[in-house]
Coordinates of C-alpha atoms in Angstrom, one line a residue:
M1 CA -26.7 -11.1 35.8
H2 CA -27.7 -13.6 33.4
S3 CA -29.0 -16.5 36.0
N4 CA -28.1 -19.4 33.8
Y5 CA -24.4 -17.8 33.1
D6 CA -21.3 -16.9 35.7
H7 CA -18.1 -16.1 35.2
I8 CA -17.1 -19.8 34.1
A9 CA -19.4 -20.1 31.3
F10 CA -17.3 -16.4 30.4
Q11 CA -14.3 -17.4 30.7
K12 CA -14.9 -20.4 29.2
E13 CA -16.7 -18.4 26.0
I14 CA -14.4 -15.8 25.3
K15 CA -11.2 -18.6 25.0
A16 CA -9.1 -15.6 23.2
D17 CA -5.3 -16.6 22.9
P18 CA -4.0 -15.5 26.5
S19 CA -1.3 -13.9 24.7
S20 CA -3.1 -11.8 22.1
A21 CA -3.1 -8.2 21.8
S22 CA -5.0 -5.5 21.2
I23 CA -4.9 -1.8 18.5
Y24 CA -7.0 0.9 19.4
I25 CA -6.9 3.8 16.7
H26 CA -8.4 6.9 18.3
I27 CA -10.0 9.2 15.7
P28 CA -9.8 12.2 16.6
F29 CA -12.7 13.7 14.2
C30 CA -16.4 15.0 15.0
K31 CA -19.1 16.9 12.8
Q32 CA -20.0 18.8 15.9
A33 CA -19.3 18.3 19.8
C34 CA -22.1 16.6 21.9
H35 CA -22.8 18.7 25.1
Y36 CA -21.7 16.1 27.0
C37 CA -18.1 15.0 25.7
D38 CA -14.5 15.4 26.9
F39 CA -13.1 12.5 24.3
H40 CA -10.2 14.5 22.4
F41 CA -11.8 15.2 18.5
S42 CA -11.7 18.4 16.6
T43 CA -14.5 19.4 14.7
S44 CA -12.2 20.9 11.3
L45 CA -12.0 17.5 9.2
G46 CA -9.5 19.9 7.1
K47 CA -6.1 18.3 8.3
K48 CA -8.1 14.9 8.4
E49 CA -5.5 13.7 5.3
I50 CA -2.7 14.3 6.9
M51 CA -3.6 13.0 10.0
I52 CA -4.2 9.4 8.4
T53 CA -0.5 9.6 7.4
A54 CA 0.9 9.7 10.5
I55 CA -1.4 7.2 12.7
C56 CA -0.4 5.1 10.0
R57 CA 3.4 5.7 10.6
E58 CA 2.8 6.0 14.7
L59 CA 1.8 1.9 13.5
E60 CA 5.1 1.5 11.5
L61 CA 7.1 3.4 14.6
R62 CA 5.9 1.0 17.3
K63 CA 5.2 -2.5 15.5
N64 CA 8.1 -3.7 17.9
E65 CA 6.2 -2.5 21.0
L66 CA 4.1 -6.0 21.3
D67 CA 7.4 -8.6 21.0
Q68 CA 5.6 -10.4 17.9
Q69 CA 2.5 -10.9 20.2
P70 CA -1.0 -11.5 17.2
I71 CA -3.5 -8.9 16.9
A72 CA -7.1 -10.3 17.5
T73 CA -8.6 -7.3 17.9
I74 CA -8.6 -4.2 15.8
Y75 CA -10.8 -1.2 17.7
F76 CA -11.7 1.9 15.3
G77 CA -12.2 4.7 18.5
G78 CA -12.6 8.6 18.5
G79 CA -14.0 10.9 17.8
T80 CA -16.2 9.4 14.9
P81 CA -14.5 6.5 13.7
S82 CA -17.2 6.7 10.6
V83 CA -16.3 11.0 9.5
L84 CA -13.4 8.5 7.2
S85 CA -13.7 7.2 3.7
Q86 CA -13.5 3.2 3.1
L87 CA -10.0 4.4 1.6
E88 CA -8.8 5.5 5.0
I89 CA -10.3 3.2 6.5
D90 CA -8.1 0.6 4.4
Q91 CA -5.0 2.5 4.6
I92 CA -5.4 2.2 7.9
L93 CA -5.8 -1.3 8.0
D94 CA -3.6 -2.6 5.4
T95 CA -0.5 -0.8 7.5
V96 CA -1.6 -3.3 10.1
Y97 CA -1.7 -6.1 8.6
K98 CA 2.1 -5.3 7.1
H99 CA 3.6 -4.3 10.4
Y100 CA 1.8 -7.2 12.9
I101 CA 0.6 -10.5 12.7
V102 CA -2.8 -11.0 13.1
L103 CA -4.7 -14.1 14.2
D104 CA -7.0 -15.1 10.7
T105 CA -10.8 -13.9 12.5
P106 CA -10.1 -10.8 14.2
E107 CA -12.9 -8.3 15.7
I108 CA -12.4 -5.5 13.8
T109 CA -14.9 -2.3 14.8
L110 CA -15.6 0.8 13.7
E111 CA -17.3 2.9 15.7
A112 CA -20.0 4.9 13.9
N113 CA -22.6 8.2 13.8
P114 CA -26.4 7.2 12.2
D115 CA -25.6 10.4 10.1
D116 CA -22.7 9.0 8.9
L117 CA -24.4 5.3 8.1
S118 CA -26.1 5.4 4.9
L119 CA -27.3 2.6 3.0
K120 CA -24.1 2.5 0.5
T121 CA -21.9 3.4 3.2
I122 CA -23.1 0.5 4.9
K123 CA -23.2 -1.8 1.9
T124 CA -19.6 -0.9 1.5
L125 CA -18.5 -1.3 5.3
A126 CA -19.7 -4.7 4.8
S127 CA -17.7 -5.4 2.0
S128 CA -15.0 -4.2 3.8
K129 CA -12.6 -6.4 6.7
I130 CA -14.8 -4.3 9.0
N131 CA -16.9 -6.5 11.4
R132 CA -18.4 -5.3 13.8
L133 CA -20.5 -2.0 14.3
S134 CA -20.7 0.3 17.0
I135 CA -23.2 2.4 16.5
G136 CA -23.5 5.5 19.2
I137 CA -27.6 6.1 19.1
Q138 CA -28.0 7.4 22.7
S139 CA -31.6 7.6 22.6
F140 CA -34.3 7.3 20.2
F141 CA -36.1 10.5 21.1
E142 CA -35.5 13.6 19.4
E143 CA -35.6 15.7 22.9
D144 CA -32.5 13.5 24.1
L145 CA -30.5 14.1 21.0
K146 CA -31.3 18.0 21.3
L147 CA -29.6 18.2 24.5
M148 CA -27.0 16.4 23.5
N149 CA -26.5 18.1 20.6
R150 CA -26.3 14.8 18.5
A151 CA -25.7 15.5 14.6
H152 CA -28.6 12.5 14.0
N153 CA -32.0 12.4 14.9
A154 CA -35.3 10.0 15.5
I155 CA -35.8 8.8 12.3
E156 CA -31.7 8.2 11.7
A157 CA -30.7 6.3 14.9
K158 CA -33.8 4.0 13.9
T159 CA -33.2 3.6 9.9
C160 CA -29.7 3.0 10.4
I161 CA -30.3 -0.2 12.3
E162 CA -32.7 -1.6 9.9
Q163 CA -30.5 -0.8 7.2
A164 CA -27.1 -2.8 9.4
T165 CA -28.5 -5.1 10.4
Q166 CA -29.0 -6.6 6.9
Y167 CA -25.2 -6.4 6.3
F168 CA -23.7 -7.0 9.6
D169 CA -24.5 -10.1 12.6
N170 CA -22.1 -8.1 15.2
I171 CA -23.3 -4.3 15.9
S172 CA -23.8 -3.0 19.1
I173 CA -25.5 0.4 20.3
D174 CA -24.9 2.7 22.6
L175 CA -28.2 4.2 25.0
I176 CA -27.8 6.9 27.4
Y177 CA -29.8 7.2 30.7
G178 CA -30.1 9.5 33.6
I179 CA -30.9 12.3 30.6
P180 CA -32.2 15.1 32.7
E181 CA -36.4 14.6 32.2
M182 CA -36.1 11.5 30.6
S183 CA -38.7 9.6 32.6
D184 CA -38.9 6.1 33.4
A185 CA -41.8 5.9 30.7
R186 CA -39.2 7.3 28.0
W187 CA -36.5 5.3 29.3
I188 CA -38.3 2.3 28.9
K189 CA -39.4 2.8 25.2
N190 CA -35.8 3.6 24.2
L191 CA -35.3 0.3 25.5
E192 CA -38.5 -1.5 24.1
T193 CA -37.6 -0.1 21.1
A194 CA -33.7 -1.1 21.4
L195 CA -34.6 -5.0 21.3
S196 CA -37.3 -4.7 18.8
F197 CA -33.9 -4.8 16.4
D198 CA -33.2 -7.9 17.8
I199 CA -29.7 -6.7 17.9
P200 CA -26.3 -8.9 20.0
H201 CA -24.9 -6.4 21.7
I202 CA -25.8 -3.1 24.1
S203 CA -23.8 -1.1 26.0
S204 CA -25.3 1.6 28.4
Y205 CA -24.2 4.6 30.2
A206 CA -25.5 6.8 33.1
L207 CA -24.9 10.5 31.8
T208 CA -22.2 12.6 34.0
V209 CA -20.7 15.6 33.7
E210 CA -17.8 16.5 32.8
P211 CA -15.6 18.8 33.7
K212 CA -15.2 21.5 31.0
T213 CA -17.9 20.5 28.8
A214 CA -21.4 22.5 27.5
L215 CA -23.7 20.8 29.8
E216 CA -21.3 21.3 32.5
R217 CA -22.2 24.7 31.6
F218 CA -25.4 24.6 31.1
I219 CA -26.1 22.8 34.6
A220 CA -24.9 25.6 36.2
K221 CA -26.2 28.4 34.4
G222 CA -29.8 26.6 34.5
I223 CA -30.5 26.1 31.2
V224 CA -30.3 22.6 31.6
P225 CA -31.5 20.6 35.1
P226 CA -28.8 18.9 37.0
I227 CA -28.2 15.3 37.0
N228 CA -31.0 13.1 39.1
D229 CA -28.5 10.0 40.5
E230 CA -31.6 8.3 41.9
A231 CA -33.7 8.5 38.2
A232 CA -30.1 7.1 36.8
Q233 CA -29.9 4.9 39.4
R234 CA -33.5 4.0 38.7
H235 CA -32.9 3.7 34.7
F236 CA -29.8 0.8 34.7
E237 CA -31.6 -1.0 37.2
I238 CA -34.7 -0.6 34.4
L239 CA -32.4 -1.9 31.8
V240 CA -30.6 -4.8 33.7
A241 CA -33.9 -6.2 34.2
M242 CA -35.5 -5.7 30.6
L243 CA -32.2 -7.3 29.1
N244 CA -31.7 -9.9 31.4
D245 CA -35.3 -11.2 30.3
A246 CA -34.4 -10.0 26.7
D247 CA -31.3 -13.4 27.5
F248 CA -28.7 -10.9 26.9
V249 CA -25.8 -11.8 29.2
H250 CA -24.8 -8.7 32.0
Y251 CA -20.7 -9.3 31.1
E252 CA -19.8 -5.5 32.5
L253 CA -20.8 -3.3 34.4
S254 CA -21.9 -1.4 31.4
N255 CA -22.4 -3.4 28.9
F256 CA -24.7 -6.8 28.1
G257 CA -24.4 -9.2 25.6
K258 CA -26.3 -12.0 23.9
S259 CA -23.8 -15.2 24.3
A260 CA -20.7 -15.2 20.9
Y261 CA -21.8 -11.4 20.7
F262 CA -19.5 -10.1 24.1
S263 CA -17.1 -7.3 23.1
Q264 CA -13.9 -9.4 22.5
N265 CA -12.0 -5.7 22.1
N266 CA -13.4 -4.6 25.9
T267 CA -12.8 -8.2 27.5
A268 CA -9.2 -8.3 26.5
Y269 CA -8.9 -4.4 28.3
W270 CA -10.7 -5.8 31.5
L271 CA -8.8 -9.2 31.5
G272 CA -5.2 -6.7 31.8
K273 CA -3.8 -8.1 28.3
S274 CA -1.9 -5.6 26.6
Y275 CA -3.0 -3.3 23.8
L276 CA -1.2 -0.3 21.4
G277 CA -2.9 2.7 21.6
I278 CA -2.5 4.9 18.1
G279 CA -3.3 9.1 17.5
P280 CA -3.6 12.0 19.9
S281 CA -4.8 11.1 23.2
A282 CA -4.8 7.0 23.1
H283 CA -3.8 4.9 25.8
S284 CA -1.0 2.1 25.4
Y285 CA -1.3 -0.8 28.5
N286 CA 1.7 -3.7 28.1
G287 CA 1.2 -5.0 31.7
K288 CA 3.7 -3.7 33.2
E289 CA 3.3 0.1 32.1
R290 CA 0.9 2.1 30.7
S291 CA 1.4 5.6 28.7
W292 CA -0.4 8.2 26.9
N293 CA 0.3 9.7 23.7
I294 CA -0.2 13.7 23.8
S295 CA -3.7 15.6 23.2
N296 CA -3.2 18.3 20.3
N297 CA -3.4 17.0 16.7
P298 CA -1.4 19.8 14.8
K299 CA 1.9 18.5 17.9
Y300 CA 0.9 14.9 17.4
I301 CA 1.1 15.4 14.1
K302 CA 4.9 17.3 13.8
A303 CA 6.3 14.6 16.3
I304 CA 5.0 11.5 14.2
Q305 CA 6.5 13.3 11.3
Q306 CA 9.9 13.8 12.9
N307 CA 9.8 9.8 14.0
E308 CA 8.4 10.4 17.2
V309 CA 6.4 8.7 19.2
P310 CA 5.1 12.1 21.5
K311 CA 3.8 10.1 24.5
E312 CA 4.3 9.8 28.1
T313 CA 4.9 6.4 30.2
E314 CA 4.0 5.7 33.8
V315 CA 5.5 2.8 35.3
L316 CA 3.0 0.9 37.4
T317 CA 3.5 -0.1 41.0
T318 CA 3.0 -3.5 42.1
T319 CA 0.2 -1.6 44.7
D320 CA -1.3 0.2 40.7
R321 CA -2.0 -3.1 39.3
Y322 CA -4.1 -4.3 42.4
N323 CA -6.1 -1.3 42.2
E324 CA -6.5 -1.9 38.3
Y325 CA -7.2 -5.5 39.2
I326 CA -10.3 -5.1 41.8
M327 CA -11.4 -1.9 39.4
T328 CA -12.0 -4.3 36.6
G329 CA -12.8 -7.3 38.0
L330 CA -15.5 -5.9 40.3
R331 CA -17.2 -4.5 37.1
T332 CA -17.4 -7.6 35.5
I333 CA -18.8 -11.0 35.9
C334 CA -15.7 -12.2 36.2
G335 CA -15.3 -11.2 39.7
V336 CA -12.5 -10.5 41.6
S337 CA -10.0 -14.1 42.5
I338 CA -8.7 -14.1 45.8
S339 CA -6.1 -16.6 44.7
K340 CA -5.1 -14.1 41.7
I341 CA -4.4 -11.6 44.4
T342 CA -2.1 -14.0 47.0
N343 CA -0.4 -15.4 43.8
D344 CA 0.1 -11.9 42.1
F345 CA 0.7 -9.5 45.0
G346 CA 1.4 -11.2 48.1
D347 CA -1.0 -11.8 51.1
S348 CA -1.2 -8.4 53.0
Y349 CA -3.3 -7.4 49.7
A350 CA -5.9 -10.2 49.9
K351 CA -6.1 -9.2 53.6
H352 CA -6.1 -6.2 53.0
L353 CA -9.0 -6.7 50.6
L354 CA -10.8 -9.0 52.4
L355 CA -11.3 -6.8 55.6
Q356 CA -12.1 -3.6 53.3
A357 CA -14.8 -6.4 51.5
Q358 CA -15.9 -7.3 54.8
K359 CA -18.8 -4.1 56.0
Y360 CA -19.9 -4.6 51.7
I361 CA -20.4 -8.6 52.1
E362 CA -23.1 -7.6 55.4
E363 CA -24.3 -5.1 53.3
D364 CA -25.3 -7.5 50.7
L365 CA -23.7 -5.2 48.3
L366 CA -21.0 -8.2 47.5
Q367 CA -20.5 -11.7 47.9
L368 CA -17.5 -14.1 48.3
K369 CA -18.3 -17.5 46.1
G370 CA -15.7 -19.9 46.7
A371 CA -12.2 -17.8 45.7
Y372 CA -14.4 -14.7 44.0
L373 CA -15.6 -11.9 45.0
F374 CA -18.2 -10.3 43.3
V375 CA -20.8 -7.5 43.3
T376 CA -24.6 -8.5 43.9
P377 CA -27.4 -7.7 41.2
K378 CA -28.0 -4.8 44.7
G379 CA -24.6 -3.7 44.8
K380 CA -23.9 -3.1 41.1
F381 CA -25.2 0.5 40.5
L382 CA -21.7 1.2 43.1
S383 CA -19.3 -1.3 41.8
D384 CA -17.3 2.0 41.1
G385 CA -17.3 3.8 44.8
I386 CA -16.8 0.5 46.4
A387 CA -14.6 -0.5 44.2
S388 CA -12.3 2.9 45.5
D389 CA -13.3 2.3 49.4
L390 CA -10.8 -1.3 48.1
F391 CA -7.8 0.5 46.9
L392 CA -4.7 0.7 48.8
V393 CA -3.5 4.3 49.0
N394 CA -0.2 3.4 50.4
L395 CA 1.2 -0.7 51.3
K396 CA 4.6 -0.1 53.1

């Protein structure tokens, strides 16, 4: 945690309109499949044009769902949104602006892969409404990129950042640690390389083995060594120390930003604000319900063409909402407010939380500061496991 930064400073900095909402647009196409990825996408770009038309139509069909809440962030995720042409990006953004109230200075992020970011593309994007790039670097080392089956190489990783920083101020890169056979020295070199570009935001994740992925099969067959949890924890500790020294604020478990460069989009999720997920497999949330679109491109397109949104909806119980708040609160610099739990969920929830938290406080994995519960530096890497132990399965 940044020594001069706390949840109060964070709350002041993100002073976004509490009534604002976000739009997430899932672009379900990739040039090739990364070995670790379990997101929904297709490597066939043949239906790209018809998909963009369907996404625009879904935006129109759902324009009343956010109750006139102003849109503060628009996020193109995927898949690989950088496979879209500028014309296709503009088509989607024009639809948003036509049917929604968008704030004067929204954060508009495009996830991009290095191999898509030619100098010409970067210049074109910089002249559009896109004002933030999130670049999927993952590693600056060839052997890591090959193991993960990334579409770019190490030279493209460095070149695209060099060029992007000339045209974009607000840039985030993704890095992955805990990769099999990645030494501490190689991870340190990865971070030193990232820091040399003076970018204001880094998101970093431990490599995880998701079911039914190529990585899972390779590990099962002995082609790739298994994930080493101890190495991943060491990499995480190195990451936190190095980025803290470089004046990044560790404002969420996997996210580090310079002051004024926190992801407004992700922060809105963690603060429990409403968001609309557009496109196949995209999730939406309005504070009371969660919904998710079908993860099938042809079925999604067919339904939208019939003016139906192919989604399932779940009404969240009080316990669901409590569990979600615990999970997001402990992951962020905001922590968990005991008074908020009492006010929103009732005394019994607050009592349960404090009772369950006690052993973690004694082990110096959690700390109670005033009326807030935080994960300690020692507990950071374990925060998801700690959160799940504070959950309520059923409260009569």
